[in-house]
Amino acid sequence: MTIALGISDLGKRFGGLVAIDGLSLAIDDGESVGLIGPNGAGKTTIIGLIMGELRPDSGRIDLFGKDISPLGVAERIRCGISRTWQIPRPFANLSVIENIRIGSMPDSLRGMIFDRSDPIRERELAMSVGLAKNDLERKASDLAMGDLRKLEMARTLAAGARILLLDEVFAGLTVGEIDHIAAVIQNLRSRGITFLIVSHDLPALAPLIDRAVAIDRGRVIAEGPLDDILDHPDVRDSYLGR
Amino acid sequence: MDIGRHHLALWAIAAAGLFVLPSLVGSGILRTLILANYLAIFAISWDVLSGRTGYISFGQPFLIGIGAYTTAILTKRFDVPMEISIPAAVLVTMVGGLIVLLPALRLRGSYFALVTLALMELCYQLVQVIRPDITGGTRGMSGLPTLTRGASNGYYLSTGLMLTIALTAWMLMRTRLGLALSAIGMDEGAVQGAGLSPTRLKSFAFLASAFIAGLGGAFYTHYLGSIAPRALFDITFLFTILAAALIGGSGTVIGPILGAFFLTFLLEWLRPLLPGAERYFVYGLVALLLYMYQPAGILAIIERVRVRLFGDSRSG
Amino acid sequence: MLLQILIQGFLLSGLYALIAVGFTLIFGIGRILNLAHGSYLMAGGYAFFWIGQIIGLPKIIGVALAVFLGAGMGIAIYRLIVRPLKGDRIAVEIATLILAVILQAAIVLIFGSSSKIPHPLVPGVVRIADTPIAWSILVATCASWIILLSLYAFIRLSHTGRAMQAVSMDPKGAAICGIDSNRIDIIVWSISGGLGALAGVFFAGYTQLSPSMWVTPLIISVAVVIVGGIGSIMGTLAVAHIIGFMEVIVTTLIAPELRGVFTMGLIIVALLFRPRGLFGREEI
Ligand SMILES: Nc1ncnc2c1ncn2[C@@H]1O[C@H](COP(=O)(O)OP(=O)(O)OP(=O)(O)O)[C@@H](O)[C@H]1O
Ligand SMILES: [Mg+2]
């Protein structure tokens, strides 16, 4: 197995607060890992660090064995890694299909101006995350939360992502929508996409992951199958508060 | 893209109409049309930057002024021919565009607008004190060479320039680049998250805006034949540009043009009723009310009327 | 020379603090930049002029009218522009800039475009350390200091003032504690307008009345907020002194035409290098 995403000894402070504290983590190619931890544990911060939106104070991040620390956000995305947001960030005034188009654009002015967009691929992407045909021309601001999460996934896939970092994918969804998103993730897993999934909804998360990593205060406190982790005393403590 | 036959016919009629217009109307109306054309150019230049990316520039007069002053100084003080001074002015204005871009790399929204406002006022003060022998100081310069003689030639030149700029901008904004620029205005972080470099997109928007502003400013100066700091680096001038884009409908190309013509002709019609600067009172009220209650501008009103009259069938 | 700079610097800076304090307060409670702030000064100055020199009533009535007019304008701007735009800061900026242009035109309509010289608030000149100083300017500076210190005390000690602080620090939290933020907003907007107009009466003694007189005070206020960071009254005073003194130094030692250059340059440099302001985040 090749390691798709390797994080070693990552550290990040915000002023006096140590948000990430010497954290290491490795995800195999095609694997799906759940990232759990109480509020403020540092889950969103890790995703920001992996994407290069935040600058780490120490440590390194490898993508398929290549150190991506010097790369900017756009370059990392071109290496095949993308994220979604805890609170979805669609381009509110653009239609669904235009949102996906933004994700599938080349990052060069020339390409944006002269190359044609590929409407067939855009539609396929929308369908592959379960968006309905008659949603494609709707404005993103009119979509329900579940569709917004699907749209975000389509946008990241459009950018050619092979590793997806999903932040709180199930937050704000109805039960039906959770099933939908879960089915989409399963489908993508079967196509070999690697996942790091953050969620508080453990029952929904369980079937989607191969193993889980629990963190608290920026440190890994337990690693392994989700059920075992939940029995781990440190994990219980961190969730219940000490 | 298929252009129907009736579209071609419409364009032909419009072009012919524009061409024969000078022989139909008096030179007074032609001069108004010329002013409207230049205002439209300035409003488009503002909109390419602010209407799309959401970085509200209060410093457009700063850019226009750089273009105008560069060509004025080159032709008047150094006897440079206009064929060289105007391109030079455009280049210098684009350097000015980079100056405006600098704060936009660090600041968002309301602060960015303030820096550009400060830049404009700074220029106004500096032009008067630094080398007044070159800039003409407080009084500016007059007797600059002009590109055309007579109202009808000025009309052809300005209309041609405006339509060229508008058409180019329109075609550019229809591409995915235009889409990406609008996306910057909605959520810059998400644009980055989609794998695009916001800095590159912003640089493009700022340079394109400066290009248009410099070109418009230089031609405008050589139409007027004179230049004065208070006419350029001025909040009322800024207001006119802003109002044209906002009233017409920002984020489009046709909107700023509509707004520019609406405002220029409104100003002309008000002239007999309210001579002098008081016109800005009515002008401003219209702009403010429209901005508060119809932020999408005249364009949205026209669209609504069209839908009411002809139903929601889009023909173009 | 040095003493002269010192005296003039103090006199000018006190007035600048009064000019900017209303702008800072508004920025403090809603992070809103009211670009029509300079128009309060213009309205106040002209109201004073109108009462004293056109109607011919006592000056104190002119001062009172100016303050009421400014307060009324403040409430009107809040109700008619800021509230309907729901705190969209960029939209408020654009709308208040347009409003400032409208008000400038209104002044031209009423008073004409030529500049006016209002009678001094208090006639006569005193000499302090060999420097002739107009009484009206001395009075203006003393009044500014008294007003600013009482405002400080009001915000620190009174119930309403504490509520203002609360809204400034955390609007949602304040709402949960049962503070009627709408009432606070109205109070702050009227104080801001009233003080702006009063500053206009004083300011007119320095310069003259003209339809474009609103630009300079606006730039000063912007500079104070930008350089000082989230506005506190003490921060306002401090930055007003930086700007006031630099201006006096530049005009006496270098060139009078460069008066505003420094202020503008300060705004640009501060925003580029210290976007949070010199004094960072603070309560009002
Ligand atoms: N930009 C920032 N500046 C300062 N502190 C921050 C910043 N971002 C996050 N933090 C702090 O870092 C810690 C980790 O935050 P993070 O958002 O990563 O937690 P999380 O695990 O995603 O929590 P949640 O479950 O609430 O989403 C928190 O204490 C948070 O307050
Ligand atoms: Mg989080």
Tab-separated table of N, CA, C and O in Angstrom, chain B residues 227-266:
chain	number	residue	atom	x	y	z
B	227	ILE	N	-6.660	69.998	-18.816
B	227	ILE	CA	-6.668	69.085	-17.679
B	227	ILE	C	-6.577	69.919	-16.422
B	227	ILE	O	-5.895	70.936	-16.385
B	228	ALA	N	-7.321	69.521	-15.376
B	228	ALA	CA	-7.260	70.255	-14.112
B	228	ALA	C	-7.395	69.262	-12.964
B	228	ALA	O	-8.201	68.331	-13.044
B	229	PRO	N	-6.621	69.423	-11.898
B	229	PRO	CA	-6.657	68.427	-10.819
B	229	PRO	C	-8.039	68.282	-10.189
B	229	PRO	O	-8.491	67.175	-9.926
B	230	ARG	N	-8.738	69.414	-9.992
B	230	ARG	CA	-10.016	69.290	-9.281
B	230	ARG	C	-11.091	68.646	-10.154
B	230	ARG	O	-12.094	68.145	-9.632
B	231	ALA	N	-10.879	68.637	-11.468
B	231	ALA	CA	-11.877	67.974	-12.300
B	231	ALA	C	-11.654	66.466	-12.324
B	231	ALA	O	-12.565	65.705	-12.607
B	232	LEU	N	-10.427	66.039	-12.003
B	232	LEU	CA	-10.115	64.613	-12.105
B	232	LEU	C	-10.126	63.912	-10.754
B	232	LEU	O	-10.895	62.983	-10.529
B	233	PHE	N	-9.251	64.389	-9.872
B	233	PHE	CA	-9.139	63.720	-8.562
B	233	PHE	C	-10.205	64.291	-7.646
B	233	PHE	O	-9.909	65.015	-6.705
B	234	ASP	N	-11.443	63.955	-7.915
B	234	ASP	CA	-12.501	64.632	-7.192
B	234	ASP	C	-13.601	63.663	-6.803
B	234	ASP	O	-13.927	62.743	-7.558
B	235	ILE	N	-14.164	63.885	-5.627
B	235	ILE	CA	-15.200	62.974	-5.157
B	235	ILE	C	-16.449	63.051	-6.038
B	235	ILE	O	-17.110	62.045	-6.266
B	236	THR	N	-16.751	64.230	-6.576
B	236	THR	CA	-17.932	64.301	-7.448
B	236	THR	C	-17.718	63.490	-8.725
B	236	THR	O	-18.650	62.868	-9.228
B	237	PHE	N	-16.509	63.513	-9.230
B	237	PHE	CA	-16.208	62.706	-10.413
B	237	PHE	C	-16.330	61.211	-10.074
B	237	PHE	O	-16.965	60.438	-10.788
B	238	LEU	N	-15.763	60.843	-8.927
B	238	LEU	CA	-15.891	59.469	-8.453
B	238	LEU	C	-17.356	59.082	-8.328
B	238	LEU	O	-17.780	58.009	-8.761
B	239	PHE	N	-18.116	60.007	-7.737
B	239	PHE	CA	-19.538	59.756	-7.541
B	239	PHE	C	-20.234	59.512	-8.875
B	239	PHE	O	-21.057	58.602	-9.006
B	240	THR	N	-19.896	60.309	-9.890
B	240	THR	CA	-20.543	60.147	-11.189
B	240	THR	C	-20.255	58.760	-11.778
B	240	THR	O	-21.154	58.103	-12.309
B	241	ILE	N	-19.001	58.332	-11.644
B	241	ILE	CA	-18.634	57.015	-12.176
B	241	ILE	C	-19.377	55.905	-11.443
B	241	ILE	O	-20.001	55.024	-12.041
B	242	LEU	N	-19.307	55.985	-10.110
B	242	LEU	CA	-19.989	54.993	-9.267
B	242	LEU	C	-21.468	54.947	-9.602
B	242	LEU	O	-22.055	53.874	-9.786
B	243	ALA	N	-22.070	56.137	-9.665
B	243	ALA	CA	-23.509	56.216	-9.887
B	243	ALA	C	-23.866	55.608	-11.232
B	243	ALA	O	-24.849	54.870	-11.343
B	244	ALA	N	-23.067	55.893	-12.261
B	244	ALA	CA	-23.370	55.339	-13.579
B	244	ALA	C	-23.390	53.817	-13.528
B	244	ALA	O	-24.324	53.176	-14.004
B	245	ALA	N	-22.365	53.235	-12.905
B	245	ALA	CA	-22.288	51.769	-12.860
B	245	ALA	C	-23.417	51.198	-12.005
B	245	ALA	O	-24.059	50.220	-12.388
B	246	LEU	N	-23.662	51.811	-10.850
B	246	LEU	CA	-24.657	51.256	-9.937
B	246	LEU	C	-26.071	51.456	-10.462
B	246	LEU	O	-26.913	50.559	-10.360
B	247	ILE	N	-26.340	52.635	-11.017
B	247	ILE	CA	-27.680	52.900	-11.521
B	247	ILE	C	-27.979	51.992	-12.704
B	247	ILE	O	-29.060	51.433	-12.825
B	248	GLY	N	-26.997	51.838	-13.590
B	248	GLY	CA	-27.225	50.993	-14.759
B	248	GLY	C	-27.378	49.540	-14.373
B	248	GLY	O	-28.213	48.822	-14.889
B	249	GLY	N	-26.556	49.102	-13.458
B	249	GLY	CA	-26.578	47.695	-13.057
B	249	GLY	C	-25.159	47.162	-13.100
B	249	GLY	O	-24.630	46.903	-14.177
B	250	SER	N	-24.540	47.017	-11.927
B	250	SER	CA	-23.139	46.597	-11.929
B	250	SER	C	-23.045	45.092	-12.102
B	250	SER	O	-24.019	44.367	-11.945
B	251	GLY	N	-21.862	44.639	-12.468
B	251	GLY	CA	-21.675	43.220	-12.727
B	251	GLY	C	-22.073	42.832	-14.140
B	251	GLY	O	-22.134	41.665	-14.477
B	252	THR	N	-22.374	43.846	-14.973
B	252	THR	CA	-22.687	43.599	-16.372
B	252	THR	C	-21.901	44.621	-17.181
B	252	THR	O	-21.317	45.530	-16.618
B	253	VAL	N	-21.888	44.483	-18.501
B	253	VAL	CA	-21.215	45.497	-19.308
B	253	VAL	C	-22.223	46.524	-19.805
B	253	VAL	O	-21.965	47.725	-19.828
B	254	ILE	N	-23.412	46.041	-20.151
B	254	ILE	CA	-24.410	46.949	-20.712
B	254	ILE	C	-24.923	47.905	-19.630
B	254	ILE	O	-25.252	49.056	-19.903
B	255	GLY	N	-24.960	47.440	-18.368
B	255	GLY	CA	-25.478	48.259	-17.268
B	255	GLY	C	-24.758	49.591	-17.124
B	255	GLY	O	-25.395	50.651	-17.180
B	256	PRO	N	-23.435	49.583	-16.952
B	256	PRO	CA	-22.706	50.850	-16.824
B	256	PRO	C	-22.917	51.778	-18.018
B	256	PRO	O	-22.980	52.993	-17.851
B	257	ILE	N	-23.056	51.187	-19.224
B	257	ILE	CA	-23.277	52.045	-20.393
B	257	ILE	C	-24.637	52.720	-20.280
B	257	ILE	O	-24.769	53.936	-20.443
B	258	LEU	N	-25.660	51.917	-19.977
B	258	LEU	CA	-27.003	52.474	-19.779
B	258	LEU	C	-26.975	53.574	-18.736
B	258	LEU	O	-27.522	54.662	-18.930
B	259	GLY	N	-26.322	53.279	-17.609
B	259	GLY	CA	-26.267	54.242	-16.513
B	259	GLY	C	-25.578	55.521	-16.945
B	259	GLY	O	-26.031	56.624	-16.629
B	260	ALA	N	-24.491	55.389	-17.695
B	260	ALA	CA	-23.749	56.568	-18.122
B	260	ALA	C	-24.619	57.444	-19.019
B	260	ALA	O	-24.652	58.665	-18.859
B	261	PHE	N	-25.329	56.821	-19.954
B	261	PHE	CA	-26.177	57.621	-20.841
B	261	PHE	C	-27.336	58.231	-20.078
B	261	PHE	O	-27.675	59.393	-20.266
B	262	PHE	N	-27.928	57.451	-19.193
B	262	PHE	CA	-29.043	57.964	-18.393
B	262	PHE	C	-28.604	59.195	-17.609
B	262	PHE	O	-29.240	60.252	-17.651
B	263	LEU	N	-27.469	59.072	-16.919
B	263	LEU	CA	-27.017	60.171	-16.068
B	263	LEU	C	-26.610	61.386	-16.886
B	263	LEU	O	-26.952	62.514	-16.538
B	264	THR	N	-25.882	61.154	-17.975
B	264	THR	CA	-25.421	62.302	-18.758
B	264	THR	C	-26.599	63.070	-19.335
B	264	THR	O	-26.620	64.300	-19.322
B	265	PHE	N	-27.592	62.342	-19.839
B	265	PHE	CA	-28.727	63.054	-20.404
B	265	PHE	C	-29.602	63.674	-19.324
B	265	PHE	O	-30.123	64.766	-19.501
B	266	LEU	N	-29.699	62.986	-18.187
B	266	LEU	CA	-30.427	63.587	-17.070
B	266	LEU	C	-29.792	64.920	-16.708
B	266	LEU	O	-30.455	65.940	-16.519
